[in-house]
PDB file of C-alpha atoms in Angstrom:
ATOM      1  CA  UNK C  10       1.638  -8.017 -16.155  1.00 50.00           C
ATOM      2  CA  UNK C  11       0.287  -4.719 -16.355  1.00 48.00           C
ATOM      3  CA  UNK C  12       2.106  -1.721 -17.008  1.00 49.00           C
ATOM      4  CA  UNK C  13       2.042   2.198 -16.242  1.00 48.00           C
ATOM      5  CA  UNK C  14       2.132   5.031 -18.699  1.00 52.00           C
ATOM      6  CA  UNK C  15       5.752   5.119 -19.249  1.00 59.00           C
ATOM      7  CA  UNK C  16       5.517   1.384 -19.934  1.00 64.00           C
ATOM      8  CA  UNK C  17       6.739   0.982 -16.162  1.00 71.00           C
ATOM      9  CA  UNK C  18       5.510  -2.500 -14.659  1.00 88.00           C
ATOM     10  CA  UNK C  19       3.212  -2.889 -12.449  1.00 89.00           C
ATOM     11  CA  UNK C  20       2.575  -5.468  -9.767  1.00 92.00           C
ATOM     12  CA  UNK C  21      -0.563  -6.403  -7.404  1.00 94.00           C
ATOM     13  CA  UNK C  22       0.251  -5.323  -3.956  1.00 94.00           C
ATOM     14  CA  UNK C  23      -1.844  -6.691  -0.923  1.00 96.00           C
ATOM     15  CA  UNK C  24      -2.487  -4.671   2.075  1.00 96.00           C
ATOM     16  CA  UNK C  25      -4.159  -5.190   5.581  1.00 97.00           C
ATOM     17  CA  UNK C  26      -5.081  -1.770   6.552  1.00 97.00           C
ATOM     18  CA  UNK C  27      -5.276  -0.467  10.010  1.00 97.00           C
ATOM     19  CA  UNK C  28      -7.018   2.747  10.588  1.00 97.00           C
ATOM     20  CA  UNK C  29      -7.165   5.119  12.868  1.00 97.00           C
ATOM     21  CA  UNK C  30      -3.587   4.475  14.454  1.00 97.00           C
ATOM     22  CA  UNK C  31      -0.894   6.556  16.698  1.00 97.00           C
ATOM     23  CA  UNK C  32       1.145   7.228  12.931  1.00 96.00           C
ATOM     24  CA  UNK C  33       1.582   5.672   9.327  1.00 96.00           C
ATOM     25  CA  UNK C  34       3.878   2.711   9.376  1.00 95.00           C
ATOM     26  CA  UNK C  35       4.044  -0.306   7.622  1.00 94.00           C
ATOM     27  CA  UNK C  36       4.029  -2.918  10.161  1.00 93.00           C
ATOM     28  CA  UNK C  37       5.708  -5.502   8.671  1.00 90.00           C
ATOM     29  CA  UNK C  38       4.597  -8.861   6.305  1.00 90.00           C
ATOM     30  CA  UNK C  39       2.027 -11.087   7.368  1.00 90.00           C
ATOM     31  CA  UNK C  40       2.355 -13.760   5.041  1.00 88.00           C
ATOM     32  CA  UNK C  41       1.879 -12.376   1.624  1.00 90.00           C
ATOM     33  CA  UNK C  42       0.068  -9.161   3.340  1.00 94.00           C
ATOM     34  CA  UNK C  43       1.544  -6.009   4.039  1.00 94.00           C
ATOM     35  CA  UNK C  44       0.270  -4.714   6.838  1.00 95.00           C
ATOM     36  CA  UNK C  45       0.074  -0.806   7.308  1.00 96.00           C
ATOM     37  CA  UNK C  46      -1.586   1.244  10.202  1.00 96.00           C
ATOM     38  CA  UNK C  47      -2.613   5.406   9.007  1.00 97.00           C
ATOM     39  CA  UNK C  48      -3.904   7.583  11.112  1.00 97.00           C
ATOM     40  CA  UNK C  49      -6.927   8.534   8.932  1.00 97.00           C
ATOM     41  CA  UNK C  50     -10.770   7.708   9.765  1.00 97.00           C
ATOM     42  CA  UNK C  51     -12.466   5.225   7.486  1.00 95.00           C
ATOM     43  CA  UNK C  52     -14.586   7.669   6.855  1.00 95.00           C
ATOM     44  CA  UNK C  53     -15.488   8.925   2.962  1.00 94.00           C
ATOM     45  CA  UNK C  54     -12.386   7.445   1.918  1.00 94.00           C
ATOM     46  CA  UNK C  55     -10.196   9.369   4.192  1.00 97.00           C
ATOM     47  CA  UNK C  56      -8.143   6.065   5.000  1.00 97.00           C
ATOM     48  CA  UNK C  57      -7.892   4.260   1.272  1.00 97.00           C
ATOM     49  CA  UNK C  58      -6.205   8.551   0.266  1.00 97.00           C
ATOM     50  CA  UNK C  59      -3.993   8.204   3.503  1.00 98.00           C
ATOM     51  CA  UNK C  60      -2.785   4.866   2.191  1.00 98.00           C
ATOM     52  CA  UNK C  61      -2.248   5.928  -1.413  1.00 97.00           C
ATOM     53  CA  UNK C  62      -0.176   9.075  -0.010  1.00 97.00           C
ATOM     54  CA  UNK C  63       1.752   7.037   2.383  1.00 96.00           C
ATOM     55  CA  UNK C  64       2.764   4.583   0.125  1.00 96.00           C
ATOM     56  CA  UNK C  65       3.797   6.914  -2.551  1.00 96.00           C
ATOM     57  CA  UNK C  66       5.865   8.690  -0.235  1.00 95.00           C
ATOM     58  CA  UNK C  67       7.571   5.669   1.022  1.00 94.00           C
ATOM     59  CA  UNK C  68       7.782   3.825  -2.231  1.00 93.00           C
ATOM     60  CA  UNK C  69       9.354   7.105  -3.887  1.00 93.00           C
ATOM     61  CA  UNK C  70       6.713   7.029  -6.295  1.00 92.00           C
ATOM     62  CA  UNK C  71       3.902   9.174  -7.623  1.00 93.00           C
ATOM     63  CA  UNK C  72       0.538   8.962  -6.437  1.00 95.00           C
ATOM     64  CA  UNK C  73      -1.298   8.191  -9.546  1.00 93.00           C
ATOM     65  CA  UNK C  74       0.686   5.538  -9.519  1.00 93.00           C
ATOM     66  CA  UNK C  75      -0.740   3.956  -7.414  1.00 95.00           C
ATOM     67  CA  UNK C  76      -4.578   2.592  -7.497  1.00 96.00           C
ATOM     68  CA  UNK C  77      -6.772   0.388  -5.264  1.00 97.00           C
ATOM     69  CA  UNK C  78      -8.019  -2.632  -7.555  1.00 96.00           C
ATOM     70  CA  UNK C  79     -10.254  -4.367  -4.783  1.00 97.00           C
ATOM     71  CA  UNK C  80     -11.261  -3.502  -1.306  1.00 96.00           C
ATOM     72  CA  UNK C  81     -12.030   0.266  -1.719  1.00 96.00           C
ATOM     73  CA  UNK C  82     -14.647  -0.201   1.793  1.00 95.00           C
ATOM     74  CA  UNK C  83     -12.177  -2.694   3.312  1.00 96.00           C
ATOM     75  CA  UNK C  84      -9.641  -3.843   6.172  1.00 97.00           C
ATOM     76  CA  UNK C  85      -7.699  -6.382   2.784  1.00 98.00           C
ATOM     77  CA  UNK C  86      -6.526  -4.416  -0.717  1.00 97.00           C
ATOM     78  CA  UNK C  87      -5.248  -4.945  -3.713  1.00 97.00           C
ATOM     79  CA  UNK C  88      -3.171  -2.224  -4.832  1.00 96.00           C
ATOM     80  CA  UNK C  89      -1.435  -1.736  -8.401  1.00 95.00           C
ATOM     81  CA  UNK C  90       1.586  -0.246  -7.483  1.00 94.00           C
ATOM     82  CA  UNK C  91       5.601   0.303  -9.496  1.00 92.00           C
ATOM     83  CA  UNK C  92       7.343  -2.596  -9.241  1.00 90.00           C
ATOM     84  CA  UNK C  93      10.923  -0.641  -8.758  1.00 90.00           C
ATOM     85  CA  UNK C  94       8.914   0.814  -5.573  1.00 90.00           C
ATOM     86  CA  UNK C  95       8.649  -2.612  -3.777  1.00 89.00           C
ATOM     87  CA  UNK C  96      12.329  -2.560  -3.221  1.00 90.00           C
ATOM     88  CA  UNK C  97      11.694   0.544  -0.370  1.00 89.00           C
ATOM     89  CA  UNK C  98       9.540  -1.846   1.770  1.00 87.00           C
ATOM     90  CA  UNK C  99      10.915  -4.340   4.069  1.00 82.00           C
ATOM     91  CA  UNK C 100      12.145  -7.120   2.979  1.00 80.00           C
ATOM     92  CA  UNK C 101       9.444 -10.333   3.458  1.00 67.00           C
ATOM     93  CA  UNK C 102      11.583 -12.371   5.685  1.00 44.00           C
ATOM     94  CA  UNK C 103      10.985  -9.687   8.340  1.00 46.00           C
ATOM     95  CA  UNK C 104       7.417 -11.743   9.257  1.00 46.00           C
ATOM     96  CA  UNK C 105       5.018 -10.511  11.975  1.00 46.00           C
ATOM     97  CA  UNK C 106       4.443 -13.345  14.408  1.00 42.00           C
TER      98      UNK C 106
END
């Protein structure tokens, strides 16, 4: 398990990105994938910072909290995020069909 700076732990987080959307919303679970739409290009990194902010925001957490382990030019991430932030997202049993 890792932790944070103030000994916080972390967890692995797995997103399916969609960019360029209508507005940032998390979508739902797909599985074991969170999916969330931003309205951010994929362009320079626009979309991976949209996702960080949006997250942080959501998750009541702060931003450098939150990193992108894997998939920093891709649709599928693995974020590090708080672990006392995943209880602001939906719960899992609310599946996307």
């Amino acid at each position: 398990m890792l932790f944070s700076r103030k000994n916080t732990p972390l967890v692995e987080l797995n997103i399916r990105l969609t960019p360029r959307a209508k507005k940032n919303q998390i979508l739902g679970w797909c599985g074991d994938v969170l999916r969330v739409s931003v309205m951010a290009p994929p362009v320079q990194g626009k979309a991976n910072s949209a996702l960080i902010f949006f997250l942080a925001e959501v998750m009541e957490c702060k931003v450098a909290e939150i990193a992108i382990i894997r998939g920093h030019h891709s649709r599928d991430k693995t974020l590090s995020v708080p672990e006392d932030g995943l209880q602001h997202l939906p719960p899992r049993a609310q599946t996307m069909l």
